[in-house]
Coordinates of C-alpha atoms in Angstrom, one line a residue:
M6 CA 129.4 102.8 149.3
T7 CA 133.0 102.4 148.3
M8 CA 134.3 103.2 144.8
R9 CA 135.0 99.5 144.3
A10 CA 131.3 98.6 145.2
V11 CA 130.0 101.2 142.8
S12 CA 132.3 99.9 140.0
L13 CA 131.2 96.4 140.7
S14 CA 127.5 97.4 140.6
L15 CA 128.0 99.1 137.3
I16 CA 129.8 96.2 135.8
L17 CA 127.0 93.9 136.9
L18 CA 124.3 96.2 135.5
L19 CA 126.1 96.8 132.2
P20 CA 124.6 93.7 130.3
F21 CA 121.1 94.9 131.2
L22 CA 121.8 98.5 130.1
S23 CA 123.2 97.6 126.7
Q24 CA 120.5 95.2 125.6
P25 CA 119.5 96.0 122.0
A26 CA 115.9 96.7 121.2
A27 CA 113.9 93.5 120.6
A28 CA 114.5 92.2 117.1
Q29 CA 111.7 91.5 114.7
D30 CA 110.5 87.9 114.9
A31 CA 108.8 86.6 111.7
A32 CA 107.5 83.5 113.4
A33 CA 105.8 85.6 116.0
G34 CA 104.6 87.8 113.2
E35 CA 103.0 84.8 111.5
R36 CA 101.0 84.2 114.7
A37 CA 100.0 87.9 114.8
F38 CA 98.8 87.6 111.2
A39 CA 96.0 85.3 112.6
K40 CA 94.3 88.6 113.4
C41 CA 94.6 89.6 109.7
R42 CA 93.8 86.2 108.1
P43 CA 90.0 86.5 108.1
C44 CA 90.3 89.4 105.6
H45 CA 93.8 89.1 104.0
Q46 CA 96.0 86.5 102.5
V47 CA 99.7 86.2 101.7
G48 CA 101.7 83.6 99.9
A49 CA 101.9 82.0 96.4
N50 CA 98.1 81.4 96.2
A51 CA 97.0 84.6 97.9
R52 CA 93.9 86.2 96.6
N53 CA 91.7 89.2 97.5
L54 CA 89.1 88.5 100.2
V55 CA 87.3 91.1 102.2
G56 CA 90.7 92.9 102.1
P57 CA 93.4 92.9 99.4
E58 CA 96.2 90.3 99.4
L59 CA 99.3 91.6 101.1
N60 CA 102.1 90.2 99.0
G61 CA 104.8 92.7 98.3
L62 CA 103.2 95.2 100.6
M63 CA 106.4 97.2 101.4
G64 CA 107.0 99.7 98.7
R65 CA 103.6 99.4 97.2
H66 CA 101.2 102.4 96.9
S67 CA 98.0 102.2 98.8
G68 CA 95.0 101.1 96.8
A69 CA 97.1 99.4 94.1
V70 CA 96.2 95.7 94.2
A71 CA 94.5 94.7 90.9
G72 CA 91.0 93.4 91.2
Y73 CA 90.4 94.8 94.7
S74 CA 87.6 97.4 95.2
Y75 CA 89.2 100.0 97.5
S76 CA 87.5 102.9 99.1
N77 CA 88.2 106.3 97.5
A78 CA 89.9 107.3 100.8
N79 CA 92.4 104.5 100.4
K80 CA 93.0 104.9 96.7
N81 CA 93.5 108.7 97.1
S82 CA 95.6 108.5 100.4
G83 CA 98.9 109.0 98.5
L84 CA 100.6 106.5 100.9
T85 CA 103.4 104.2 100.0
W86 CA 103.7 101.4 102.4
D87 CA 107.0 101.2 104.4
E88 CA 107.6 100.0 107.9
A89 CA 106.8 103.3 109.6
T90 CA 103.7 104.0 107.6
F91 CA 102.4 100.4 108.1
A92 CA 103.1 100.6 111.8
D93 CA 101.2 103.9 112.1
Y94 CA 98.3 102.5 110.0
I95 CA 97.9 99.2 111.8
K96 CA 97.6 100.9 115.2
D97 CA 94.4 102.6 114.0
P98 CA 93.5 102.3 110.3
K99 CA 90.6 104.7 110.4
A100 CA 92.8 107.4 112.0
K101 CA 95.5 107.0 109.4
I102 CA 93.1 106.9 106.4
P103 CA 89.8 108.5 107.4
G104 CA 87.1 106.9 105.2
T105 CA 88.8 103.6 104.8
K106 CA 86.5 100.6 104.7
M107 CA 88.9 98.5 106.8
I108 CA 87.1 97.7 110.0
F109 CA 89.8 96.7 112.5
A110 CA 90.5 97.9 116.0
G111 CA 94.2 97.9 115.4
I112 CA 97.3 96.4 117.0
K113 CA 98.7 98.5 119.8
S114 CA 101.8 96.5 120.8
E115 CA 105.0 97.9 119.1
K116 CA 106.6 94.4 119.4
E117 CA 103.6 92.7 117.7
I118 CA 103.6 95.3 114.9
K119 CA 107.4 94.8 114.3
D120 CA 106.9 91.0 114.2
L121 CA 103.9 91.3 111.9
T122 CA 106.0 93.6 109.6
A123 CA 108.8 91.1 109.6
Y124 CA 106.4 88.4 108.6
L125 CA 104.8 90.4 105.8
K126 CA 108.3 91.5 104.5
Q127 CA 109.1 87.9 103.7
F128 CA 106.7 87.9 100.7
D129 CA 107.5 89.4 97.4
K130 CA 104.8 90.7 95.0
D131 CA 104.3 87.2 93.7
G132 CA 103.9 85.7 97.1
N133 CA 107.3 83.9 97.1
K134 CA 109.2 84.0 100.4
L135 CA 112.4 86.0 100.0

């Protein structure tokens, strides 16, 4: 292969090599939230169901939603929700907080977790979209 052919090949491949990681997609996250909706709510009229409402999740301490009856494991976990902690938790809740009463197999797709996180981050503690 000539130097010119190698250079041309590299130029043609460059756009594929420099693609950024997939961005978070809140619309896709809303679709992913369908898995959460049987137990959780978000938004202005959200209330606790089988699980606590998830408004203002990021930055909140685990076990802190008023009026929800958490397991001792969850209340005493010492976790503060951020993107990394949530991502680790939602993959396998019982592994992250042994003794939690959350019965959920988890979400394994990194992309789906990022999208779900983007969706949840839209809601402040009062359920208003930011």
